[in-house]
PDB file of C-alpha atoms and ligand atoms in Angstrom:
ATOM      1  CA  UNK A 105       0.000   0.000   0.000  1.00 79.00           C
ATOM      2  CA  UNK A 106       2.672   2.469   1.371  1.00 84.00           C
ATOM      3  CA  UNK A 107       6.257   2.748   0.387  1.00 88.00           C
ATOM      4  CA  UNK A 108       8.296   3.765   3.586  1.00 88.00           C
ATOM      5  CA  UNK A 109      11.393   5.210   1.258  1.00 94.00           C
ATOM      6  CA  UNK A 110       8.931   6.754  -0.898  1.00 98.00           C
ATOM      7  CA  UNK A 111       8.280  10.928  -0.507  1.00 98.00           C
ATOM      8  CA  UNK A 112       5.157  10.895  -2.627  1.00 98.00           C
ATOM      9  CA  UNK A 113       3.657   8.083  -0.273  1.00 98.00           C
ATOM     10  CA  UNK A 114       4.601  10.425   2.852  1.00 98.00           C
ATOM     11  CA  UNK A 115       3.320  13.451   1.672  1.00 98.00           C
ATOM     12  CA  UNK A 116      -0.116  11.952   0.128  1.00 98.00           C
ATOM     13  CA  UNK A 117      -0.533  10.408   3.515  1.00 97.00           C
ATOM     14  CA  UNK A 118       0.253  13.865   5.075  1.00 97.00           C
ATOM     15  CA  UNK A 119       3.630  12.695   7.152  1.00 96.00           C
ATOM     16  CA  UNK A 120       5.066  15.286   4.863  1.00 97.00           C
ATOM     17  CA  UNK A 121       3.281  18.774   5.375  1.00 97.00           C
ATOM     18  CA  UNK A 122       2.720  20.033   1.805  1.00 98.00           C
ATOM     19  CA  UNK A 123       0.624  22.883  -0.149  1.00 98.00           C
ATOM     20  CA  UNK A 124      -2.340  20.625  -0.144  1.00 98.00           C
ATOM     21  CA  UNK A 125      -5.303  22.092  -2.800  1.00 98.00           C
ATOM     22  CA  UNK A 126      -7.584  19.064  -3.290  1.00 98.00           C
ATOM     23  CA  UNK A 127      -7.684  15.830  -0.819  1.00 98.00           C
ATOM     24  CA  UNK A 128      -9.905  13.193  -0.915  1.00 98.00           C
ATOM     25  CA  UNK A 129     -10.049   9.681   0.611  1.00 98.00           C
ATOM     26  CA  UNK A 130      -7.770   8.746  -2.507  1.00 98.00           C
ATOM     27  CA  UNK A 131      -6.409  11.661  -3.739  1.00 98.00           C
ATOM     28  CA  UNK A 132      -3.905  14.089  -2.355  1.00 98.00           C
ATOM     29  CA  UNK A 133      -3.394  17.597  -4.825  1.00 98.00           C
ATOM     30  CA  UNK A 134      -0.124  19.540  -3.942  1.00 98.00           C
ATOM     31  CA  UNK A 135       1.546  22.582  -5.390  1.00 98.00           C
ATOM     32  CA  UNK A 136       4.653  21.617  -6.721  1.00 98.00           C
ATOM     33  CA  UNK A 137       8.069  22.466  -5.225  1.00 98.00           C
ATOM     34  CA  UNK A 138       9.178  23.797  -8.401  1.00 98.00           C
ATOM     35  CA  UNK A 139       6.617  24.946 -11.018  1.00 98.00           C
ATOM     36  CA  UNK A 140       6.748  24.732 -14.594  1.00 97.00           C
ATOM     37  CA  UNK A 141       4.266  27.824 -14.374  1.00 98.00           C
ATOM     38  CA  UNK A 142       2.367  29.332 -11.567  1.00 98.00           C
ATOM     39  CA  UNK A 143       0.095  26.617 -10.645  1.00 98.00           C
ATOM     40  CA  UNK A 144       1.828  23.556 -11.333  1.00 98.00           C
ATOM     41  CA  UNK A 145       0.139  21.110  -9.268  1.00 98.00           C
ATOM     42  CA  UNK A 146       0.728  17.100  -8.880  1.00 98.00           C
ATOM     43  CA  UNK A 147      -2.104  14.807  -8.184  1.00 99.00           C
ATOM     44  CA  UNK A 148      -1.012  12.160  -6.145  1.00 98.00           C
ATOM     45  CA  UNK A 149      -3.197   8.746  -5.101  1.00 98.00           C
ATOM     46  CA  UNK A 150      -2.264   7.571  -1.635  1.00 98.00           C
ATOM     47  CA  UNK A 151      -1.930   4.146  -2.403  1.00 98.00           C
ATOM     48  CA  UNK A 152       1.632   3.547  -3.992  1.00 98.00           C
ATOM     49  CA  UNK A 153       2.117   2.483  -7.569  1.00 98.00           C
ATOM     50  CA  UNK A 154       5.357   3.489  -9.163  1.00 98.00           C
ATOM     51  CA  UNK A 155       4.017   3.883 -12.381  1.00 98.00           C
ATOM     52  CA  UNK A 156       0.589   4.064 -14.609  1.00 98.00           C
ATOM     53  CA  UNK A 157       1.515   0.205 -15.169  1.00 98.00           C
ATOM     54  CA  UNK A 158       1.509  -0.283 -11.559  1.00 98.00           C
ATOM     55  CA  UNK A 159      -1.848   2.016 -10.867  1.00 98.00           C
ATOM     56  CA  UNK A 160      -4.774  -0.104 -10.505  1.00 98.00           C
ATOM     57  CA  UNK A 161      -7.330   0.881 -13.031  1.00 98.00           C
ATOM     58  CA  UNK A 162     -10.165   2.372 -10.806  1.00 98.00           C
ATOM     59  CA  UNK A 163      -7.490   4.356  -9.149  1.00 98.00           C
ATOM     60  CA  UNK A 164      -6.323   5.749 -12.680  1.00 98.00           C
ATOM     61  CA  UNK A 165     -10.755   6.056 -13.518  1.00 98.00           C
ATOM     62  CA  UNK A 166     -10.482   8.789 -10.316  1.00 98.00           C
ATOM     63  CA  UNK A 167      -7.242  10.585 -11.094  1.00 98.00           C
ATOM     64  CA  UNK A 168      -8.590  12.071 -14.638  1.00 98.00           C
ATOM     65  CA  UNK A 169     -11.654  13.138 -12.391  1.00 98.00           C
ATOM     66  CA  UNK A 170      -9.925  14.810 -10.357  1.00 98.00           C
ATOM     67  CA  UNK A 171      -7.982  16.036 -13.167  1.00 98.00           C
ATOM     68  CA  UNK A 172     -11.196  17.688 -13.945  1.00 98.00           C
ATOM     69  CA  UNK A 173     -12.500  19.300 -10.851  1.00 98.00           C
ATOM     70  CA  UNK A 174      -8.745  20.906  -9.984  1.00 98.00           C
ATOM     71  CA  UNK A 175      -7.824  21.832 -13.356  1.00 98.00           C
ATOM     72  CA  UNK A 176     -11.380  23.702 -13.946  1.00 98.00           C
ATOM     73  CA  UNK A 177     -10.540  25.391 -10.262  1.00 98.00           C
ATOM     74  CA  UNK A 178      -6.547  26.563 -11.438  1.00 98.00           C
ATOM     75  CA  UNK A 179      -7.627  27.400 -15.311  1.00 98.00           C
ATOM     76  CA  UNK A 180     -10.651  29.613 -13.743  1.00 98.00           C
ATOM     77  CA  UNK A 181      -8.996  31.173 -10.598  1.00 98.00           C
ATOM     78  CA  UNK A 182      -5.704  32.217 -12.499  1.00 98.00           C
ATOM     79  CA  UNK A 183      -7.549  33.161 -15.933  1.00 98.00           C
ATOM     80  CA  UNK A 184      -5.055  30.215 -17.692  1.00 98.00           C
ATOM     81  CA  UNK A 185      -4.700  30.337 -21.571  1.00 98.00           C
ATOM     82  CA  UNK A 186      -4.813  26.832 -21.192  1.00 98.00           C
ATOM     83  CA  UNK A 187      -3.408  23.670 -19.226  1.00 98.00           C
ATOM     84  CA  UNK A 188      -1.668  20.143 -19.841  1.00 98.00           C
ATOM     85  CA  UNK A 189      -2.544  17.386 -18.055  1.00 98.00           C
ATOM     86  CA  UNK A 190       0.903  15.440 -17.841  1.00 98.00           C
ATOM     87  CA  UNK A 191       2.327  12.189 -16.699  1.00 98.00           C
ATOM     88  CA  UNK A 192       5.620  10.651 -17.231  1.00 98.00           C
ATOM     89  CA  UNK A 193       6.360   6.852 -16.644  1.00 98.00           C
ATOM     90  CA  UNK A 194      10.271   5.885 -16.572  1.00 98.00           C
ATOM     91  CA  UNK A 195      13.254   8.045 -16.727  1.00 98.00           C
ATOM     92  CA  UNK A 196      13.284   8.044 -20.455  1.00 97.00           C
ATOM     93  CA  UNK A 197       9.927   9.903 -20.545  1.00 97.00           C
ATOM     94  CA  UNK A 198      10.873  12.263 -17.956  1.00 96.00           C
ATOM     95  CA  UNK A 199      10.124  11.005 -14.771  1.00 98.00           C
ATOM     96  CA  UNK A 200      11.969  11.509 -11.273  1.00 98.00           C
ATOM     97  CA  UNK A 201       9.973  10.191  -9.498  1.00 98.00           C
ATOM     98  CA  UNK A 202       8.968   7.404  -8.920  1.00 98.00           C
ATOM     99  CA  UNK A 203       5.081   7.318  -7.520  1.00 98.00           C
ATOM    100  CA  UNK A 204       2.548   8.180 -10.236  1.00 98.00           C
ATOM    101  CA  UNK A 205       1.370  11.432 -10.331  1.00 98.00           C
ATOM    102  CA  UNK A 206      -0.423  13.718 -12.843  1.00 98.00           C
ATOM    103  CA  UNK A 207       0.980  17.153 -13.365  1.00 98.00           C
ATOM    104  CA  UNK A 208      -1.514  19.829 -13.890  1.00 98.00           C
ATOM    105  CA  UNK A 209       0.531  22.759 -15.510  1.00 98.00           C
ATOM    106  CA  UNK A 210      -1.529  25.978 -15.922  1.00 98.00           C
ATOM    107  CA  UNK A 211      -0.355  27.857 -19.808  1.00 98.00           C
ATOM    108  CA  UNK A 212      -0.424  31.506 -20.832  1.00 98.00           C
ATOM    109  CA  UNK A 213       0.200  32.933 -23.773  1.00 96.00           C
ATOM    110  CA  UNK A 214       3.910  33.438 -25.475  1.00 95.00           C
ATOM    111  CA  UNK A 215       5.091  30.819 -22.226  1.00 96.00           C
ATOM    112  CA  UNK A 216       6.686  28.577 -25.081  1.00 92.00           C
ATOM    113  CA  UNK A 217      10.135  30.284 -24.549  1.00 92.00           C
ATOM    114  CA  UNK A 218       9.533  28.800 -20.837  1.00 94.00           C
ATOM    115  CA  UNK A 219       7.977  25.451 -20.913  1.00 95.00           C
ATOM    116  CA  UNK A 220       8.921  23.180 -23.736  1.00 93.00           C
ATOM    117  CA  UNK A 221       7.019  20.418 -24.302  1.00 90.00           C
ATOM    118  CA  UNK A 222       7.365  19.972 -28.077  1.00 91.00           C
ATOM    119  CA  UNK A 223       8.969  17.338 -30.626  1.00 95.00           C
ATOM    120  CA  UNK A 224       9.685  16.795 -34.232  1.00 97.00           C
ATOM    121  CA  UNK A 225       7.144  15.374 -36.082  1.00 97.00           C
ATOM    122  CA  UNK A 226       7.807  12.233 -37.516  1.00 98.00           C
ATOM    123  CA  UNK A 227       5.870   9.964 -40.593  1.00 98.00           C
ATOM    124  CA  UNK A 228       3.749   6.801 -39.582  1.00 98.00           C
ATOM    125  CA  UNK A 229       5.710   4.232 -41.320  1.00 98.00           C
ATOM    126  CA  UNK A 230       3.340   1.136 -43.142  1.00 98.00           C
ATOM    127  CA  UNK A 231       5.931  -0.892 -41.176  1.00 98.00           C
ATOM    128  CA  UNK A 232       5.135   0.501 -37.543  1.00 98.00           C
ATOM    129  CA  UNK A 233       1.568   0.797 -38.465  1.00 98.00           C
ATOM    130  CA  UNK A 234       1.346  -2.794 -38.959  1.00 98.00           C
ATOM    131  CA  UNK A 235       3.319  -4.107 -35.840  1.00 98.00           C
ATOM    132  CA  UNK A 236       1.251  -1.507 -33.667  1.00 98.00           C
ATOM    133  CA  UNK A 237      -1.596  -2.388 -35.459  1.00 98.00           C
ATOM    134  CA  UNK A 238      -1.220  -6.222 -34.737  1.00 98.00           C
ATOM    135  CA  UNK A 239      -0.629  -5.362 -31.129  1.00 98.00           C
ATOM    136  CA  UNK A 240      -4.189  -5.057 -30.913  1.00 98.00           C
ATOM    137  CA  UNK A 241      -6.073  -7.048 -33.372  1.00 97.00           C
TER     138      UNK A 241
HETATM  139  P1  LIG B 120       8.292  13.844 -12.711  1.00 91.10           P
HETATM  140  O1  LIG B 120       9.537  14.413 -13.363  1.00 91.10           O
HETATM  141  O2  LIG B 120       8.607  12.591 -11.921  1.00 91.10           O
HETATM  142  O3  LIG B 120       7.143  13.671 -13.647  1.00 91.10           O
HETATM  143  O4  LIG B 120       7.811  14.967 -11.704  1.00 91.10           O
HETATM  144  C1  LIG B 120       8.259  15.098 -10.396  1.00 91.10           C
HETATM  145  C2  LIG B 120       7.817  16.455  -9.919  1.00 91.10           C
HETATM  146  O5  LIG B 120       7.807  16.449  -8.510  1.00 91.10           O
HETATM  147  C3  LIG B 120       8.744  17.596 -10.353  1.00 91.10           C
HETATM  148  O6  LIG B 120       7.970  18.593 -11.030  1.00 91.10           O
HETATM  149  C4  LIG B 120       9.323  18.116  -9.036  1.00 91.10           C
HETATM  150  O7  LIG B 120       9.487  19.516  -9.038  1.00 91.10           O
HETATM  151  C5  LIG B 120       8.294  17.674  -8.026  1.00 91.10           C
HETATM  152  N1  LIG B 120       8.800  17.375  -6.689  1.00 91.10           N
HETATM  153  C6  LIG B 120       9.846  16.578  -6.388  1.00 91.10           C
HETATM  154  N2  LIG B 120      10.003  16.469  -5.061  1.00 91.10           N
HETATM  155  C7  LIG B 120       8.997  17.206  -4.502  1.00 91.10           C
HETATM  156  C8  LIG B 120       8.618  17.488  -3.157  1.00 91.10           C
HETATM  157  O8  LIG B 120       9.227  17.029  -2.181  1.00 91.10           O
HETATM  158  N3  LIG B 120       7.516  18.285  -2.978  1.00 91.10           N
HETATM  159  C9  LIG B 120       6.817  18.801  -4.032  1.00 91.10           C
HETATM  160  N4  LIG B 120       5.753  19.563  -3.733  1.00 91.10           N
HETATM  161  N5  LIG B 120       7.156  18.569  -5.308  1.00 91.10           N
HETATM  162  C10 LIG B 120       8.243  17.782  -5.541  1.00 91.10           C
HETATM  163 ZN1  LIG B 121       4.860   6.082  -3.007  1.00 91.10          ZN
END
């Protein structure tokens, strides 16, 4: 349930004090220690799963509600241009650490010399289509 070396685990139980916006019997919502923009908040379930692999799937049902109801809160109380919704599984993809969490980063206007979260388009090959394709059919 808990990990006792992990922070995420102590400070969605509340043994960590933290900025707390949001908590629910699931659900802990903290501002982060060091925003992307003003607003950056992390949605963290108290249960431990390292990853979305590891989240059980009623617990990942929940997170994109709550997703919702804090996002709606940030976009509307800091009149946001707009917001991602982010989540990074393994180091590759950016994370550092490692309980899941959503990040809800608030976006204004002309913040794209800030926050880069951008890549180089690439062509859908008929090769990949096929193998990704035939992972599901
Ligand atoms: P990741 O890179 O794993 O997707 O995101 C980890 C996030 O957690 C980073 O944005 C980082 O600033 C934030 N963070 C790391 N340690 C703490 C902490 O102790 N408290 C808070 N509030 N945020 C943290
Ligand atoms: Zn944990």
């Amino acid at each position: 349930m808990r990990d006792d070396n992990c922070i995420f685990c102590k400070i969605a139980n509340g043994d960590i004090p933290s900025a707390t916006l949001y908590e629910d019997e699931d659900f802990r919502v903290i501002l982060d220690l060091n925003p992307a923009a003003k607003g950056h908040a992390l949605i963290l379930p108290k249960q431990h799963a390292a990853n979305l692999f590891e989240l059980p799937e009623e617990v990942a049902a929940k997170a994109m509600k709550v997703a919702k109801k804090v996002g709606t809160v940030l976009a509307e109380g800091l009149s946001c241009d707009g917001l991602n919704v982010l989540q990074n599984n393994g180091e590759p993809a950016g994370q550092t650490v490692f309980h899941f969490h959503m990040h809800l980063i608030p976006r204004w206007k002309g913040d794209v010399k800030k926050i880069h979260m951008t890549w180089e388009p690439g062509t859908l090959t008929a090769e990949d289509k096929e193998e990704i394709l035939g992972l599901f059919h």
